[in-house]
Short mmCIF file of C-alpha atoms and ligand atoms in Angstrom, two decimals:
data_model
loop_
_atom_site.label_atom_id
_atom_site.label_comp_id
_atom_site.label_asym_id
_atom_site.label_seq_id
_atom_site.Cartn_x
_atom_site.Cartn_y
_atom_site.Cartn_z
CA MET A 1 60.87 119.49 -57.27
CA THR A 2 57.09 119.04 -56.69
CA ILE A 3 54.93 122.00 -57.65
CA HIS A 4 51.99 122.41 -55.27
CA PHE A 5 48.98 124.07 -56.93
CA SER A 6 48.01 125.61 -53.58
CA ASN A 7 51.30 127.54 -53.52
CA THR A 8 50.47 129.41 -56.69
CA PHE A 9 50.15 132.91 -55.23
CA LEU A 10 47.69 134.40 -57.71
CA LEU A 11 45.33 131.41 -57.73
CA ARG A 12 45.38 131.32 -53.94
CA LYS A 13 44.46 135.02 -53.72
CA LEU A 14 41.74 134.52 -56.34
CA HIS A 15 40.41 131.59 -54.30
CA GLN A 16 40.18 133.79 -51.18
CA ILE A 17 38.61 136.74 -52.97
CA THR A 18 35.96 134.64 -54.76
CA GLY A 19 34.93 133.23 -51.36
CA ILE A 20 34.15 136.76 -50.11
CA VAL A 21 32.86 138.47 -53.27
CA PRO A 22 30.72 137.25 -54.93
CA LEU A 23 29.99 134.00 -53.01
CA GLY A 24 29.87 135.48 -49.49
CA VAL A 25 27.74 138.39 -50.66
CA PHE A 26 25.45 135.96 -52.50
CA PHE A 27 24.91 133.92 -49.32
CA PHE A 28 23.83 137.02 -47.34
CA VAL A 29 21.37 137.99 -50.09
CA HIS A 30 20.15 134.38 -50.42
CA MET A 31 19.39 134.01 -46.70
CA PHE A 32 17.66 137.43 -46.74
CA THR A 33 15.45 136.33 -49.65
CA ASN A 34 14.69 132.97 -47.99
CA SER A 35 13.71 134.79 -44.79
CA LYS A 36 10.83 136.38 -46.71
CA ALA A 37 9.17 132.96 -46.34
CA MET A 38 8.52 134.05 -42.72
CA ASN A 39 5.75 136.27 -44.11
CA GLY A 40 4.14 133.50 -46.13
CA ASP A 41 4.14 132.15 -49.66
CA ALA A 42 3.02 135.32 -51.47
CA SER A 43 5.90 137.27 -49.97
CA PHE A 44 8.51 134.60 -50.89
CA ASN A 45 7.14 134.02 -54.40
CA LYS A 46 7.21 137.78 -55.05
CA ALA A 47 10.88 137.92 -53.94
CA VAL A 48 11.79 135.02 -56.26
CA LYS A 49 9.88 136.66 -59.14
CA GLU A 50 11.77 139.93 -58.59
CA ILE A 51 15.06 138.01 -58.87
CA HIS A 52 13.89 136.28 -62.05
CA ASP A 53 12.98 139.70 -63.52
CA ILE A 54 16.55 141.04 -63.14
CA PRO A 55 17.88 141.87 -66.63
CA TYR A 56 20.81 139.72 -67.86
CA LEU A 57 20.07 137.28 -64.98
CA LEU A 58 21.57 134.27 -66.74
CA LEU A 59 24.86 136.09 -67.39
CA ILE A 60 24.94 137.42 -63.81
CA GLU A 61 24.36 133.87 -62.54
CA ILE A 62 27.01 132.33 -64.79
CA PHE A 63 29.74 134.93 -64.13
CA GLY A 64 28.67 136.01 -60.63
CA ILE A 65 27.75 132.64 -59.08
CA PHE A 66 28.38 129.47 -61.07
CA LEU A 67 31.92 130.11 -62.42
CA PRO A 68 33.26 131.61 -59.13
CA LEU A 69 31.60 128.71 -57.27
CA LEU A 70 33.17 126.15 -59.61
CA PHE A 71 36.63 127.72 -59.31
CA HIS A 72 36.36 128.20 -55.52
CA SER A 73 35.16 124.59 -54.99
CA ILE A 74 37.65 122.85 -57.28
CA TYR A 75 40.63 124.87 -56.02
CA GLY A 76 39.40 124.36 -52.43
CA VAL A 77 39.37 120.59 -52.95
CA ILE A 78 42.95 120.78 -54.36
CA ILE A 79 44.13 122.77 -51.32
CA SER A 80 42.41 120.33 -48.95
CA SER A 81 44.01 117.32 -50.59
CA GLU A 82 47.46 118.92 -50.21
CA SER A 83 46.97 120.10 -46.61
CA LYS A 84 48.25 118.27 -43.56
CA PRO A 85 45.81 118.68 -40.66
CA ASN A 86 47.51 118.37 -37.26
CA ALA A 87 44.52 118.79 -34.92
CA LEU A 88 44.94 115.31 -33.50
CA SER A 89 48.59 115.90 -32.58
CA TYR A 90 48.14 119.39 -31.08
CA GLY A 91 44.39 119.82 -30.52
CA TYR A 92 44.51 123.64 -30.38
CA GLY A 93 41.29 125.44 -31.32
CA ARG A 94 42.83 127.00 -34.43
CA ASN A 95 43.95 123.57 -35.70
CA TRP A 96 40.44 122.23 -35.30
CA PHE A 97 39.06 125.30 -37.10
CA TYR A 98 41.48 124.54 -39.92
CA VAL A 99 40.13 120.96 -40.15
CA PHE A 100 36.48 122.21 -40.05
CA GLN A 101 37.21 124.73 -42.79
CA ARG A 102 38.33 121.96 -45.12
CA ALA A 103 35.69 119.43 -44.04
CA THR A 104 32.84 121.95 -44.52
CA GLY A 105 34.29 122.94 -47.91
CA ILE A 106 34.22 119.34 -49.16
CA PHE A 107 30.72 118.75 -47.75
CA LEU A 108 29.48 121.99 -49.36
CA PHE A 109 30.80 120.92 -52.76
CA VAL A 110 28.39 117.95 -52.68
CA PHE A 111 25.57 119.81 -50.89
CA ILE A 112 25.47 122.78 -53.26
CA LEU A 113 25.46 120.49 -56.30
CA PHE A 114 22.54 118.54 -54.77
CA HIS A 115 20.74 121.77 -53.80
CA ILE A 116 20.96 123.39 -57.25
CA LEU A 117 19.82 120.17 -59.00
CA ASN A 118 17.05 119.74 -56.40
CA LEU A 119 15.44 123.19 -56.25
CA ARG A 120 16.66 125.16 -59.22
CA PHE A 121 16.39 122.39 -61.79
CA GLY A 122 14.11 119.77 -60.14
CA LEU A 123 16.43 117.00 -61.32
CA ILE A 124 16.99 114.77 -58.26
CA PRO A 125 15.25 111.45 -58.93
CA GLY A 126 12.50 110.73 -56.37
CA LEU A 127 12.30 114.38 -55.21
CA ASN A 128 10.40 117.32 -56.73
CA SER A 129 10.51 117.54 -60.50
CA ILE A 130 9.44 121.19 -60.93
CA PRO A 131 12.31 123.69 -61.20
CA VAL A 132 11.94 126.90 -59.21
CA ALA A 133 13.58 128.65 -62.16
CA GLY A 134 10.70 129.68 -64.44
CA ASN A 135 8.06 128.81 -61.81
CA ALA A 136 8.37 131.67 -59.33
CA ASP A 137 4.64 131.51 -58.58
CA GLN A 138 5.16 127.99 -57.15
CA ALA A 139 8.51 128.61 -55.43
CA PHE A 140 7.21 128.47 -51.83
CA ALA A 141 5.09 125.38 -52.47
CA ILE A 142 8.04 123.56 -54.12
CA VAL A 143 10.46 124.26 -51.24
CA SER A 144 7.79 123.66 -48.60
CA ARG A 145 6.95 120.24 -50.02
CA GLU A 146 10.64 119.25 -50.06
CA PHE A 147 11.13 120.38 -46.46
CA GLN A 148 8.27 118.16 -45.24
CA ILE A 149 10.68 115.26 -45.92
CA THR A 150 12.74 114.96 -42.71
CA TRP A 151 16.07 113.91 -44.24
CA VAL A 152 15.87 116.73 -46.80
CA LEU A 153 15.24 119.31 -44.05
CA VAL A 154 18.11 117.88 -41.95
CA LEU A 155 20.43 118.00 -44.98
CA TYR A 156 19.56 121.66 -45.62
CA ILE A 157 20.14 122.51 -41.94
CA LEU A 158 23.59 120.88 -42.17
CA GLY A 159 24.19 122.83 -45.42
CA ILE A 160 23.30 126.10 -43.69
CA LEU A 161 25.51 125.34 -40.66
CA ALA A 162 28.42 124.34 -42.91
CA THR A 163 28.04 127.46 -45.08
CA ALA A 164 27.73 129.78 -42.06
CA TRP A 165 30.93 128.37 -40.52
CA HIS A 166 32.86 128.17 -43.78
CA LEU A 167 32.02 131.76 -44.70
CA ALA A 168 32.51 133.33 -41.26
CA TYR A 169 35.85 131.59 -40.60
CA GLY A 170 36.77 132.37 -44.22
CA PHE A 171 36.36 136.10 -43.37
CA PHE A 172 38.79 135.64 -40.47
CA LEU A 173 41.39 133.80 -42.58
CA PHE A 174 41.03 136.45 -45.29
CA ALA A 175 41.54 139.31 -42.81
CA VAL A 176 44.69 137.67 -41.41
CA ASP A 177 46.16 136.58 -44.75
CA TRP A 178 45.65 139.99 -46.38
CA GLY A 179 47.30 141.74 -43.42
CA ILE A 180 44.07 143.52 -42.38
CA VAL A 181 44.36 142.27 -38.78
CA ILE A 182 47.95 141.83 -37.61
CA GLY A 183 48.39 141.87 -33.83
CA GLU A 184 47.54 138.88 -31.63
CA LYS A 185 44.81 140.80 -29.77
CA ALA A 186 43.22 142.08 -33.00
CA GLN A 187 43.21 138.52 -34.36
CA LYS A 188 41.49 137.22 -31.21
CA VAL A 189 38.77 139.90 -31.46
CA THR A 190 38.27 139.15 -35.18
CA LEU A 191 38.05 135.41 -34.49
CA THR A 192 35.39 136.00 -31.81
CA ALA A 193 33.46 138.27 -34.21
CA SER A 194 33.65 135.54 -36.90
CA ILE A 195 32.26 132.92 -34.53
CA GLY A 196 29.46 135.40 -33.66
CA LEU A 197 28.75 135.90 -37.36
CA ALA A 198 28.62 132.12 -37.93
CA LEU A 199 26.04 131.82 -35.13
CA LEU A 200 23.96 134.71 -36.49
CA LEU A 201 23.95 133.33 -40.05
CA SER A 202 23.05 129.87 -38.71
CA VAL A 203 20.06 131.20 -36.75
CA VAL A 204 18.79 133.32 -39.68
CA GLY A 205 19.31 130.48 -42.20
CA ILE A 206 17.76 127.73 -40.05
CA ASN A 207 14.82 129.94 -39.17
CA ALA A 208 14.27 130.62 -42.89
CA ALA A 209 14.26 126.85 -43.54
CA PHE A 210 11.62 126.30 -40.83
CA ALA A 211 9.54 129.15 -42.25
CA PHE A 212 8.69 126.79 -45.15
CA VAL A 213 7.07 124.30 -42.78
CA ARG A 214 5.72 126.58 -40.02
CA PRO A 215 4.51 130.22 -40.22
CA CYS A 216 7.29 132.61 -39.08
CA GLY A 217 9.72 129.66 -38.68
CA LEU A 218 11.01 129.27 -35.13
CA MET A 219 10.44 132.95 -34.28
CA PRO A 220 7.46 134.32 -32.32
CA LYS A 221 4.55 135.13 -34.67
CA ALA A 222 4.65 138.78 -33.51
CA LEU A 223 7.77 139.21 -35.67
CA CYS A 224 5.91 138.30 -38.87
CA GLU A 225 3.14 139.65 -41.07
CA GLU A 226 -0.12 137.68 -41.21
CA PRO A 227 0.72 135.35 -44.16
CA LYS A 228 -1.21 136.16 -47.36
CA LYS A 229 -1.90 133.20 -49.65
CA SER A 230 -0.71 133.68 -53.21
CA ALA A 231 -3.24 133.10 -56.00
CA THR A 232 -1.57 129.82 -57.03
CA SER A 233 -0.79 128.37 -53.60
CA GLY A 234 -1.91 124.81 -53.07
CA GLY A 235 -2.21 124.22 -56.80
CA VAL A 236 1.18 122.66 -57.40
CA LYS A 237 1.36 119.29 -59.14
CA PHE A 238 4.57 117.30 -58.51
C1 HEM B 1 16.89 127.51 -46.12
C2 HEM B 1 17.71 126.87 -46.94
C3 HEM B 1 17.70 127.18 -48.42
C4 HEM B 1 16.64 127.39 -49.25
C5 HEM B 1 15.15 127.39 -48.91
C6 HEM B 1 17.19 127.69 -50.56
C7 HEM B 1 16.42 127.97 -51.68
C8 HEM B 1 16.89 128.10 -52.96
C9 HEM B 1 16.09 128.20 -54.17
C10 HEM B 1 14.55 128.20 -54.19
C11 HEM B 1 16.95 128.31 -55.22
C12 HEM B 1 16.55 128.42 -56.73
C13 HEM B 1 16.45 129.89 -57.07
C14 HEM B 1 15.92 130.13 -58.48
O1 HEM B 1 15.95 129.24 -59.32
O2 HEM B 1 15.50 131.25 -58.71
C15 HEM B 1 18.30 128.30 -54.71
C16 HEM B 1 19.45 128.43 -55.45
C17 HEM B 1 20.74 128.42 -54.94
N1 HEM B 1 21.12 128.26 -53.61
FE1 HEM B 1 19.85 127.97 -52.06
N2 HEM B 1 18.55 127.65 -50.50
C18 HEM B 1 18.93 127.34 -49.20
C19 HEM B 1 20.22 127.18 -48.70
C20 HEM B 1 21.38 127.38 -49.45
C21 HEM B 1 22.72 127.24 -48.92
C22 HEM B 1 23.09 126.83 -47.49
C23 HEM B 1 23.57 127.52 -49.94
C24 HEM B 1 25.07 127.51 -49.84
C25 HEM B 1 25.81 128.50 -50.26
C26 HEM B 1 22.77 127.83 -51.12
C27 HEM B 1 23.26 128.17 -52.37
C28 HEM B 1 22.51 128.30 -53.52
C29 HEM B 1 23.06 128.50 -54.86
C30 HEM B 1 24.53 128.63 -55.21
C31 HEM B 1 21.96 128.58 -55.74
C32 HEM B 1 21.98 128.81 -57.26
C33 HEM B 1 21.84 130.29 -57.51
C34 HEM B 1 21.01 130.58 -58.73
O3 HEM B 1 20.21 129.75 -59.14
O4 HEM B 1 21.17 131.68 -59.27
N3 HEM B 1 21.45 127.73 -50.78
N4 HEM B 1 18.24 128.17 -53.33
#
């Protein structure tokens, strides 16, 4: 008899719950913080500094982000490798969503690793070498310089789209699997709400990315404060 890891009830539930809390919650907070770039570098740098000033930050990051992320990603890859997508044979929307859920998960595994090495640690050869961690006063300038490189900006936009879909459809799967929405009609409404959430997160996330290359991002300037320059802006050496 073959034992499939994905059938292990407890691990499967843990995989679902780690996707919602803390990773889902983290993504909302992360996009909110990034959106502060709409008001200029001083506003974003202040937000990053406030995060760096949180007591026990390293422990919160290890147990609240990195370990859940590692478990969720590795177990997600195991589930994907054992799954049998049938979108091509049936072509129903839900089958395609199932394929996207796994494809975005695998892409995100690579993207998030790149992203953390790139911005948090400044360790991607040929890209910026200054970590945002420990350099909050240069955070905006570091990200802004990276996003001037077209392929980097495109990669981050794909990362945002993939995360928005993966998280929003993940909410739907969670609600169905945990018996929160049962009837067919309730499931349809929840699915529509999830697609709406994916669109909303995509717009907020992509706008935040553009805010590093253009004041207020893609939004009308009336929605933003007049950007104030931080004392150190423009002084970054890469
Ligand atoms: C507009 C696009 C994005 C920007 C500008 C951005 C910016 C940043 C920055 C500056 C850091 C380093 C924070 C620090 O060291 O204090 C960071 C960390 C991180 N980002 Fe992003 N990010 C973006 C998109 C994403 C996406 C799509 C994900 C996917 C879930 C993501 C997940 C993470 C994770 C897991 C960390 C590590 C958390 C930590 O260091 O505590 N980011 N991001």
